[in-house]
XYZ file of N, CA and C in Angstrom:
687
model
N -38.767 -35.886 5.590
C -38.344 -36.298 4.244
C -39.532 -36.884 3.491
N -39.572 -36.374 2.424
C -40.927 -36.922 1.727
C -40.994 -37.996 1.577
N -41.920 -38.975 1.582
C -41.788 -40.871 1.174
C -42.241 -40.481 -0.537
N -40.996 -41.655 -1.025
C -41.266 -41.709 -2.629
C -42.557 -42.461 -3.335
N -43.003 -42.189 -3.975
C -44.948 -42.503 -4.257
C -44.310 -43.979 -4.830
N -44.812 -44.691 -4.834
C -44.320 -46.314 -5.430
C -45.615 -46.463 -6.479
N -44.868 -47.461 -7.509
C -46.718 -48.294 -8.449
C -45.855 -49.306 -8.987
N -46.377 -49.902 -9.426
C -46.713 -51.161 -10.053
C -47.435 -51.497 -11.283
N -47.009 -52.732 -12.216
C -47.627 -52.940 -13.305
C -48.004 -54.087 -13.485
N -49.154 -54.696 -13.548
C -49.710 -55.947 -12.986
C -50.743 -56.240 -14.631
N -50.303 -57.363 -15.081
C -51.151 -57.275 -16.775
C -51.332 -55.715 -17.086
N -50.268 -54.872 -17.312
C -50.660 -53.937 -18.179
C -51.292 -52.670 -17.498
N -51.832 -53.101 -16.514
C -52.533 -52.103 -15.413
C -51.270 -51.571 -14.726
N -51.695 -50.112 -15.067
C -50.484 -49.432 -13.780
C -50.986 -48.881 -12.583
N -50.323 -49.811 -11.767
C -51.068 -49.426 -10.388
C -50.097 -48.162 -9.056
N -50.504 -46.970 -8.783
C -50.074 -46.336 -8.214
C -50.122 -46.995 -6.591
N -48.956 -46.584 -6.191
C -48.867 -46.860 -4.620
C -49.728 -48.206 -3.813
N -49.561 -48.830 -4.455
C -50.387 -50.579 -4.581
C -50.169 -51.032 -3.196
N -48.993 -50.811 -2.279
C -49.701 -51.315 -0.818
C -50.601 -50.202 -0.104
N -51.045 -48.794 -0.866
C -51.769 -48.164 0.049
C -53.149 -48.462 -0.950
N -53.252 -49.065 -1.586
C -54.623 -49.747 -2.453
C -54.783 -50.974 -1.640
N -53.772 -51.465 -1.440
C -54.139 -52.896 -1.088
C -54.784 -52.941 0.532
N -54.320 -52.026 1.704
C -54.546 -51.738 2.760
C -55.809 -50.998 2.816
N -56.185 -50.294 1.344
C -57.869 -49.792 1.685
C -58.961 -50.395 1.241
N -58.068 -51.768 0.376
C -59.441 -52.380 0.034
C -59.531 -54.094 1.303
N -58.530 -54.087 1.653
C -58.601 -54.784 3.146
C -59.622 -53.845 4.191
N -59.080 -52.741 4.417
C -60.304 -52.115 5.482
C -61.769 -52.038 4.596
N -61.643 -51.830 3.362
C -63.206 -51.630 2.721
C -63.842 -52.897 2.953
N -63.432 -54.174 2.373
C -63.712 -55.550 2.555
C -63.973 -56.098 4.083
N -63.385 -55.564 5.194
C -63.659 -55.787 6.515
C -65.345 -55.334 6.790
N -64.950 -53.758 6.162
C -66.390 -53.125 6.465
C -67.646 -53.604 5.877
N -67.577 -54.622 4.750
C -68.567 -55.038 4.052
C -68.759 -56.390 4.972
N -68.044 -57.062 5.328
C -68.270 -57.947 6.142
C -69.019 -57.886 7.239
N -68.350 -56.537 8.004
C -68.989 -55.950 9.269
C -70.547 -55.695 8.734
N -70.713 -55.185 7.642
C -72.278 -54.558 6.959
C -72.875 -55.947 7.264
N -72.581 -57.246 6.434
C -73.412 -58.166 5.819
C -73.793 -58.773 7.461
N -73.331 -58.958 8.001
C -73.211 -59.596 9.445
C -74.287 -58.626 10.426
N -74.207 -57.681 10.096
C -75.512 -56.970 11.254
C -76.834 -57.027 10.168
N -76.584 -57.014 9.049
C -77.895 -56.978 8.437
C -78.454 -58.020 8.698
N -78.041 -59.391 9.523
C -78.777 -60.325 9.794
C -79.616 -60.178 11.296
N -79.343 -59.122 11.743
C -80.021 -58.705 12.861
C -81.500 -58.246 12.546
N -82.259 -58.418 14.052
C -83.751 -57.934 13.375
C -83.679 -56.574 13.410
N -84.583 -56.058 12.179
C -84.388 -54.806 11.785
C -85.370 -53.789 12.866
N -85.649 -53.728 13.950
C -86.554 -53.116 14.590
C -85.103 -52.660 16.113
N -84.072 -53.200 15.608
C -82.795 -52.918 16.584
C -82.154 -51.531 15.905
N -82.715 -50.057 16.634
C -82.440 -49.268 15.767
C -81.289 -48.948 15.725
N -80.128 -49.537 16.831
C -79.156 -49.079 17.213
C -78.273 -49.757 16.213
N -78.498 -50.920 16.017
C -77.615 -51.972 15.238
C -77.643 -51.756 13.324
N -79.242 -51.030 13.429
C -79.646 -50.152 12.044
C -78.166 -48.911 11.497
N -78.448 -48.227 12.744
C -77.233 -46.728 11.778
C -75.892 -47.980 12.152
N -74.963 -48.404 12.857
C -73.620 -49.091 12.459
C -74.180 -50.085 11.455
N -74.370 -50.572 11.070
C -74.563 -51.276 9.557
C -74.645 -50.054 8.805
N -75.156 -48.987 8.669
C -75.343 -48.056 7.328
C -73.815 -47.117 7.605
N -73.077 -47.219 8.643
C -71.911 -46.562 9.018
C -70.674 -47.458 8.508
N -71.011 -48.571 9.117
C -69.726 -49.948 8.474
C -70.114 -49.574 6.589
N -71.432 -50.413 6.072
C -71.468 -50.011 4.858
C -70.505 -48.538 4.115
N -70.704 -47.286 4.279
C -70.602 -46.454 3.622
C -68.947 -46.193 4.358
N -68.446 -46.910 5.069
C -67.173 -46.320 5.300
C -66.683 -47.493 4.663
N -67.291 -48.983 4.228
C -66.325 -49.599 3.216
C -66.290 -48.628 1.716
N -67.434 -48.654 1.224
C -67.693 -47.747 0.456
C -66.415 -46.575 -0.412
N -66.468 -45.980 1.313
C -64.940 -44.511 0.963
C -63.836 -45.210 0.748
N -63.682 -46.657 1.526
C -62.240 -47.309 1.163
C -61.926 -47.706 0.011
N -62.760 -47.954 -0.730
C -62.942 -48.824 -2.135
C -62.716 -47.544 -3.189
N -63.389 -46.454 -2.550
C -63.326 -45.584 -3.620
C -62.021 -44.642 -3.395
N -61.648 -44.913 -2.738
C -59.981 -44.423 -1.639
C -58.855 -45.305 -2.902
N -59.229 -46.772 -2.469
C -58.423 -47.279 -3.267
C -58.316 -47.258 -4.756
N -59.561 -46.770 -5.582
C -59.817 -46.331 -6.909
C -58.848 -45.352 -7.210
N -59.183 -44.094 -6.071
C -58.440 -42.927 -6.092
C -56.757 -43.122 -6.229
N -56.566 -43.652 -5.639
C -54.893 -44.079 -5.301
C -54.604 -44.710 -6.686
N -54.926 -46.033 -6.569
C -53.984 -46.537 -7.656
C -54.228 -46.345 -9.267
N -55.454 -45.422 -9.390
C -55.519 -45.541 -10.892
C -55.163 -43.939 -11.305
N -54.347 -42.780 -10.291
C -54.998 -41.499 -10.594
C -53.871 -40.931 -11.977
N -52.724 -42.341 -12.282
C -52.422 -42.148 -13.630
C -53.259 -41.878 -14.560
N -54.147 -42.559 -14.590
C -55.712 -42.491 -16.104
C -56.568 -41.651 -16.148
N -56.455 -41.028 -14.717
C -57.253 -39.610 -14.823
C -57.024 -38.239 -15.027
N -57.763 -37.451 -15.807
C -57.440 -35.967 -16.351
C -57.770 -35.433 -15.236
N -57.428 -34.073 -15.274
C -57.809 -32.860 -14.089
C -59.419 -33.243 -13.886
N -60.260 -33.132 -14.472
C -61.591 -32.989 -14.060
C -61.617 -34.591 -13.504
N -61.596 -36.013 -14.356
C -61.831 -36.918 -13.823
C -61.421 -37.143 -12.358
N -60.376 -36.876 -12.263
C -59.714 -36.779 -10.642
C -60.435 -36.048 -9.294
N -60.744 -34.881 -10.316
C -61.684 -33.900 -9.195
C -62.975 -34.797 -8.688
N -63.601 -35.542 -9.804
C -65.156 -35.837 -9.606
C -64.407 -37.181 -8.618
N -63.301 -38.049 -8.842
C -63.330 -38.899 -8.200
C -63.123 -38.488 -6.460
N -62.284 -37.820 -5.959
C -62.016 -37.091 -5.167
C -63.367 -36.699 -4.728
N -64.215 -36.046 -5.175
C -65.644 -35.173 -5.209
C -66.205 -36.713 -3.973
N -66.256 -37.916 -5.031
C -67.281 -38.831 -4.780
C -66.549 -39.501 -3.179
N -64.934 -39.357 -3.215
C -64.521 -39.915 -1.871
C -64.928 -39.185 -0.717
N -65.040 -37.700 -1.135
C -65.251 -36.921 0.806
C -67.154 -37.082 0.412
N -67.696 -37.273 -0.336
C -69.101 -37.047 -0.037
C -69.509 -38.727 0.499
N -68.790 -39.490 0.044
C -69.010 -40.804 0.597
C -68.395 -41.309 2.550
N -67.542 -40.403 2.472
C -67.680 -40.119 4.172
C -68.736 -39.319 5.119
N -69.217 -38.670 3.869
C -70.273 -37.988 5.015
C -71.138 -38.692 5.602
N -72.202 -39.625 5.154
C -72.847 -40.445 5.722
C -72.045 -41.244 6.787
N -70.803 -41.400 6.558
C -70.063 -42.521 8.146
C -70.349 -41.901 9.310
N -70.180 -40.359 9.268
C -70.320 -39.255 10.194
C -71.457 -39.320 11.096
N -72.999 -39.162 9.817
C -74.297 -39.460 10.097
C -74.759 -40.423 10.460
N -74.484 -41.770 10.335
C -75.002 -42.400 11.252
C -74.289 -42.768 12.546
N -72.916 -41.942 12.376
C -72.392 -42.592 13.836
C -73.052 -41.858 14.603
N -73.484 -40.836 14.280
C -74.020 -39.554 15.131
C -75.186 -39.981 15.484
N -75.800 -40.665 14.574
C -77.533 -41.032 14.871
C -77.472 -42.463 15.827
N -76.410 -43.690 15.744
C -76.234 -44.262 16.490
C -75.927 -44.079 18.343
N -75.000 -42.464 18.554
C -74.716 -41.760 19.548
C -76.038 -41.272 20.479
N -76.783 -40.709 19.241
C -78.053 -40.214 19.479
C -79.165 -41.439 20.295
N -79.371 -42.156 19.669
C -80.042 -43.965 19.720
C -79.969 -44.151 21.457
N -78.381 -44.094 21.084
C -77.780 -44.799 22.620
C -77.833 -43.684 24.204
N -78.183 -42.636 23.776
C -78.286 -41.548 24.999
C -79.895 -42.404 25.787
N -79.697 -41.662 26.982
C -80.588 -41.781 27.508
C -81.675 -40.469 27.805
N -81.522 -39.957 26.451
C -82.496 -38.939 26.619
C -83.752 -39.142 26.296
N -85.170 -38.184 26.063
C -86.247 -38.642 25.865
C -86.474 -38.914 24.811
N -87.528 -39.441 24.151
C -87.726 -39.324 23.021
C -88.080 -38.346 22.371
N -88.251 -37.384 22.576
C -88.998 -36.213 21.445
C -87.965 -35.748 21.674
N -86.554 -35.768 22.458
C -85.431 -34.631 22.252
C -84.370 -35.178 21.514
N -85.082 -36.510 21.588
C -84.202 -37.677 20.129
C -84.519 -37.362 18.932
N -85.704 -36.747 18.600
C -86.512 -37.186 17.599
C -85.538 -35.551 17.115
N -85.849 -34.475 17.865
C -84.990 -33.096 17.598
C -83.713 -33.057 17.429
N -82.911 -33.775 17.706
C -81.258 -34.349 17.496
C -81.833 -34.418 16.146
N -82.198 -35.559 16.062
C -82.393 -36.332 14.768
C -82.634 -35.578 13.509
N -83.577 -34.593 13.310
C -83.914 -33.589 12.756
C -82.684 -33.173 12.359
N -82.204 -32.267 13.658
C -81.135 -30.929 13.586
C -79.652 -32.187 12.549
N -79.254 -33.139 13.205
C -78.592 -34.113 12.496
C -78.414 -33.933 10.877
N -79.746 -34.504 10.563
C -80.630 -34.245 8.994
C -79.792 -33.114 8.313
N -80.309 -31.811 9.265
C -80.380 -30.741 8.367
C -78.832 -30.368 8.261
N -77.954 -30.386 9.475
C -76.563 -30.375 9.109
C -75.566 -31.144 8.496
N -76.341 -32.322 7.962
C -75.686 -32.971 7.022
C -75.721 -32.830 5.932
N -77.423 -31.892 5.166
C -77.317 -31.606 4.235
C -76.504 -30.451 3.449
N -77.019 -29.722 5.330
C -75.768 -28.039 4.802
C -73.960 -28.560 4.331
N -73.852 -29.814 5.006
C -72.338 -30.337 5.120
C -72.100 -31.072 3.680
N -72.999 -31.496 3.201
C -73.262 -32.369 1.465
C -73.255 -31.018 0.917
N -73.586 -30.454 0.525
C -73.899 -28.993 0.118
C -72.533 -28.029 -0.513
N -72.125 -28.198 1.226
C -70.995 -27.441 1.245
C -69.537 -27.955 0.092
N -69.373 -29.611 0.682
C -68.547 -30.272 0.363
C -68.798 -30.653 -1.558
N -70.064 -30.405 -1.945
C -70.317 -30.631 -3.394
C -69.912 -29.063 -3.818
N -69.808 -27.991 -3.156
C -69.317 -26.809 -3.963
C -67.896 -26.604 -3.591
N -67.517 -27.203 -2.717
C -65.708 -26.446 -2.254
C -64.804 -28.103 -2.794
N -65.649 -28.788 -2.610
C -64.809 -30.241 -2.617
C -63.626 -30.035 -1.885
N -63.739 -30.066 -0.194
C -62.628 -29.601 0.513
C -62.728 -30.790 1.405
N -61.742 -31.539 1.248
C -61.621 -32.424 2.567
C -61.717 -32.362 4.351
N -61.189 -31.085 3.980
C -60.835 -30.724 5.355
C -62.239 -30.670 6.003
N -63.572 -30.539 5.343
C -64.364 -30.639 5.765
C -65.012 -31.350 5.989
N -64.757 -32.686 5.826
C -65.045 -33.966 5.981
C -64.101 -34.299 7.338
N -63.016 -33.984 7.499
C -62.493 -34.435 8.292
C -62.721 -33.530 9.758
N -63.165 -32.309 9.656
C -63.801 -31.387 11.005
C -64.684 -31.952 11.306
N -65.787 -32.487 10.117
C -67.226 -33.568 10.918
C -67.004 -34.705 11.569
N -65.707 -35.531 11.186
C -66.165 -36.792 11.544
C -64.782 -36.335 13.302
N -64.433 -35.651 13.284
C -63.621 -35.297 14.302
C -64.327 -34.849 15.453
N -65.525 -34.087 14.958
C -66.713 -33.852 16.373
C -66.906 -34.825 16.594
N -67.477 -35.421 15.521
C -68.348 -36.962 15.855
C -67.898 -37.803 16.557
N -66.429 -38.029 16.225
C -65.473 -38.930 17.078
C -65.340 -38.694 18.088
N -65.146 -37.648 18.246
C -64.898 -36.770 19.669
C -65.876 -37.308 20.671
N -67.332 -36.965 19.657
C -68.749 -36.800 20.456
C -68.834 -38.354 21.114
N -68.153 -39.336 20.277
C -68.003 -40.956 20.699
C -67.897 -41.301 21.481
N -66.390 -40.930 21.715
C -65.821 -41.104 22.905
C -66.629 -40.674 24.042
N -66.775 -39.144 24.155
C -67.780 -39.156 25.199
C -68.619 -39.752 25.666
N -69.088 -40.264 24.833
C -70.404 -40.633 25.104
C -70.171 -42.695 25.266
N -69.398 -43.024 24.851
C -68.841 -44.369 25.731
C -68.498 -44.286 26.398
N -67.590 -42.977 27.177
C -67.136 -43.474 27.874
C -67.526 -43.256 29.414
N -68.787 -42.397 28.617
C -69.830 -42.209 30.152
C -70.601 -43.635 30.187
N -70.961 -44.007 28.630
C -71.575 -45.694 29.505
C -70.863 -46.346 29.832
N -69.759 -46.592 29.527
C -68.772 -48.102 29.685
C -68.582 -47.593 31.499
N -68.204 -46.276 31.564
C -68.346 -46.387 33.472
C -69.514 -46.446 33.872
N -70.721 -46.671 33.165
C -72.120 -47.207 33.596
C -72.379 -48.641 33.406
N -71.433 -48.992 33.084
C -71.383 -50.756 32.570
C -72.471 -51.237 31.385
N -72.385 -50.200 30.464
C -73.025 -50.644 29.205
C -72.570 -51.993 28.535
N -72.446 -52.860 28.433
C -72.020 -53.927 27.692
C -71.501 -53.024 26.565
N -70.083 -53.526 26.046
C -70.193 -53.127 24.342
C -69.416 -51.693 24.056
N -69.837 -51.174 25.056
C -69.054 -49.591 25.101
C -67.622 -49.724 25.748
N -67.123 -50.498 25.850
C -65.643 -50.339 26.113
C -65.190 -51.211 24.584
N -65.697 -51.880 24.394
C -65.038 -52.051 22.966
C -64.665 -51.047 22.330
N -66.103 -50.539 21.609
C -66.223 -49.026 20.935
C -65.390 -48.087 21.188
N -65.327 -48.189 23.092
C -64.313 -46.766 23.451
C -62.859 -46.776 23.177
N -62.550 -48.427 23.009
C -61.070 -48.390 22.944
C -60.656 -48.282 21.007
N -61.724 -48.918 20.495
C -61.847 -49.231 18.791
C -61.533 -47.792 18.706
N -62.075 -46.603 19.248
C -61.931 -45.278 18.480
C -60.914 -44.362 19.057
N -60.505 -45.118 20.391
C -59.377 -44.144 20.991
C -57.964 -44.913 20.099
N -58.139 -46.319 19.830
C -56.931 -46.641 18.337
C -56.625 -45.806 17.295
N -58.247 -45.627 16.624
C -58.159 -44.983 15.633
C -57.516 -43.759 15.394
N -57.560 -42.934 16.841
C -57.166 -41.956 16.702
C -55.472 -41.468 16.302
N -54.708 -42.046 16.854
C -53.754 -43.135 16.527
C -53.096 -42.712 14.886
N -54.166 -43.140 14.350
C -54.074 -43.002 12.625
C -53.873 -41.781 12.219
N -54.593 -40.607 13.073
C -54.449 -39.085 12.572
C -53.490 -38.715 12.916
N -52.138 -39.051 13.734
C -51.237 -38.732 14.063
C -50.184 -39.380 13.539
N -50.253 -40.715 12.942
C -49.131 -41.271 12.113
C -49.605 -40.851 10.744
N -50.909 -40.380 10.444
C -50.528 -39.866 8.963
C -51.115 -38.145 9.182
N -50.583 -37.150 9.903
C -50.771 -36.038 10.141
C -49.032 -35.762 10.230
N -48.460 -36.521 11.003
C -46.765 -36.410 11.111
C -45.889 -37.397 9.746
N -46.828 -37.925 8.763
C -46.021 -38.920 8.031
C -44.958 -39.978 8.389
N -45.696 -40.780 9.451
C -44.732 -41.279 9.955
C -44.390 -42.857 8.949
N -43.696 -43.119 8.884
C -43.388 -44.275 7.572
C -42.330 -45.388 7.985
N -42.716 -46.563 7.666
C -41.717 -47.499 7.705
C -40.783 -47.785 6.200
N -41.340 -47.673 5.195
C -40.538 -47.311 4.224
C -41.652 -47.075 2.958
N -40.505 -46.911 1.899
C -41.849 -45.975 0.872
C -42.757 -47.425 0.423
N -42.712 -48.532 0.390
C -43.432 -49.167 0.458
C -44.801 -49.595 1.378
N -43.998 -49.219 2.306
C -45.228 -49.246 3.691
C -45.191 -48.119 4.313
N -46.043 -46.700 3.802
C -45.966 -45.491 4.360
C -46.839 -44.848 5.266
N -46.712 -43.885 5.568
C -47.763 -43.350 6.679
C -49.549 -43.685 6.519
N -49.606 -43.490 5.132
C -50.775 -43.790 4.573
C -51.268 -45.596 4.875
N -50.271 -46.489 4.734
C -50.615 -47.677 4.698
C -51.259 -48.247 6.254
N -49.818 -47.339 7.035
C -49.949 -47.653 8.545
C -51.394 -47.256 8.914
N -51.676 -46.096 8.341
C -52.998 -45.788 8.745
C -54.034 -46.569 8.610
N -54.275 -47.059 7.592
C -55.327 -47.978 7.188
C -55.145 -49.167 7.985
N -54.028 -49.686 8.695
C -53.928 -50.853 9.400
C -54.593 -50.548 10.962
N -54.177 -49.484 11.170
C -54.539 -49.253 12.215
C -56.028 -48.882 12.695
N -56.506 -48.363 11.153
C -58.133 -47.851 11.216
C -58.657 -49.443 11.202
N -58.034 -50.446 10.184
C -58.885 -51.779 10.215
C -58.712 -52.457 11.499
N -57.726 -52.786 12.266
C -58.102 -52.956 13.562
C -59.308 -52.150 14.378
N -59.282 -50.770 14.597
C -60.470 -50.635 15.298
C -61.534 -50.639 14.524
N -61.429 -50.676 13.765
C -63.130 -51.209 13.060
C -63.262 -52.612 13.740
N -62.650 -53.209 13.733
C -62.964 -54.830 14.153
C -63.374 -54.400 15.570
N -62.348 -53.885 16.689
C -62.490 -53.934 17.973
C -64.316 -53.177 17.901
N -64.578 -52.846 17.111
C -65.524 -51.324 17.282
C -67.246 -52.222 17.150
N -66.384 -53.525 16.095
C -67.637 -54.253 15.511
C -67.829 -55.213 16.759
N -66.934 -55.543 17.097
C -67.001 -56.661 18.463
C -67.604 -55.600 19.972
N -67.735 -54.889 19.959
C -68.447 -53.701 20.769
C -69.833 -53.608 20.116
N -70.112 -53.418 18.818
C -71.670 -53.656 18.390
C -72.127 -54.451 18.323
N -71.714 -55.755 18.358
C -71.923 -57.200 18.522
C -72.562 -57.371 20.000
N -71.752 -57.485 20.675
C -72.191 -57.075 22.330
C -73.663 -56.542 22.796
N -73.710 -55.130 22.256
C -75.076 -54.262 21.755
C -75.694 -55.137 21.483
N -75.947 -56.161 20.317
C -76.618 -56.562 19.732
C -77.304 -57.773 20.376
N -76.156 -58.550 21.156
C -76.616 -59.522 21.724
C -77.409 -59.147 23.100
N -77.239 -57.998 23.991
C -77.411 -57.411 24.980
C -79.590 -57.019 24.446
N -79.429 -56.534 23.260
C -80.372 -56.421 22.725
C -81.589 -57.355 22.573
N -81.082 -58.363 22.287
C -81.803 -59.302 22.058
C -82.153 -59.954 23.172
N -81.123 -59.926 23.959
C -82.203 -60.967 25.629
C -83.020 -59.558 26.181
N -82.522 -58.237 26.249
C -83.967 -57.326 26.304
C -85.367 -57.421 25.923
N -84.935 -58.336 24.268
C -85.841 -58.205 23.635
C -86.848 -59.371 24.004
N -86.147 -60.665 24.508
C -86.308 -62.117 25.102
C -87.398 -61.601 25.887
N -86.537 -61.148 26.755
C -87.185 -60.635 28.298
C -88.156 -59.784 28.552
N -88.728 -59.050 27.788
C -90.183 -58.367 27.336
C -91.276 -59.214 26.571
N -90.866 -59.851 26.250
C -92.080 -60.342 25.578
C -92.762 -61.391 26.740
């Protein structure tokens, strides 16, 4: 059964579907938090570098998520498109650095890092590219679905290596997943609180669990860093 779209009128402002605005600018606002908080890390921690530019740009999509939602009364056909345009190209980067963070954390060599890294580059641009001529979501959502995918793997070969930090991460993204299935089936508690809302609750929890896993990293990092000098 379809859930009925809800809005609101708040001074004059008409706000479309206002608890699924309000639930993406809670996860956007988490993620800026999560940003401001690693940027106090030293910047030579390359690992702690891409999740800060990943937290950043996935508050980013929420904010502009929540633009999308509650104002798409005021927008004409084209305005809508470009806003839409600016939400899947603002996920692409979440993709890229989770990938370059994945990359970071292998224990491969360096020059076959440095070739990830590259190949990374260049399929993100073909993927910007793509997504600025089709403006197709779906293609935003096939990237960050490898990527996720590629996550998991790859925690959950360290966390049974006793990586510090990687069982956070592994459980933060096996939640998330969670989200594609209550808003892939529309699952809804009522048209006020709908599949869409649940989702965002559930994505802002594992962002937290995910940040308390890079935290870990970070601190793990730093007595490395103690302990060399």
């Amino acid at each position: 059964m379809p859930v009925k779209e809800t809005m609101l009128d708040i001074l004059h402002l008409h706000i479309m579907e206002p608890t699924t605005v309000f639930t993406n600018l809670i996860m956007g606002g988490l993620c800026f938090v999560f940003f401001n908080r690693l940027k106090k890390e030293p910047v030579h921690y390359k690992l702690g570098s891409n999740w800060k530019f990943f937290f950043l740009f996935m508050g980013i999509a929420s904010i502009i998520g929540a633009l999308t939602h509650g104002l798409k009364s005021y927008f004409g056909q084209d305005d809508y498109y470009f806003v839409w345009l600016l939400m899947n190209l603002a996920g692409i980067p979440c993709s890229y650095f989770l990938l370059q963070a994945n990359i970071e954390l292998s224990k491969l060599n360096q020059e076959l890092k440095k070739k990830l890294k590259l190949t990374s580059i260049v399929l993100t641009a073909i993927l910007t590219i793509l997504v600025i001529m089709l403006n197709n979501f779906l293609l935003v959502k096939l990237n960050a679905g490898f990527v996720i995918g590629l996550t998991l793997f790859n925690h959950f070969k360290t966390y049974r290596s006793g990586f510090i930090g990687s069982g956070f991460i592994l459980l933060g993204f096996t939640i998330s997943t969670s989200s594609l299935l209550v808003h892939g089936l529309k699952i809804s508690y009522s048209e006020w609180f709908n599949y869409k809302d649940i989702s965002h609750v559930i994505m802002s929890i594992s962002l937290y669990i995910i940040f308390l896993g890079v935290m870990e990293k970070m601190k793990l990092a730093g007595l490395e860093t103690e302990k060399a000098r």
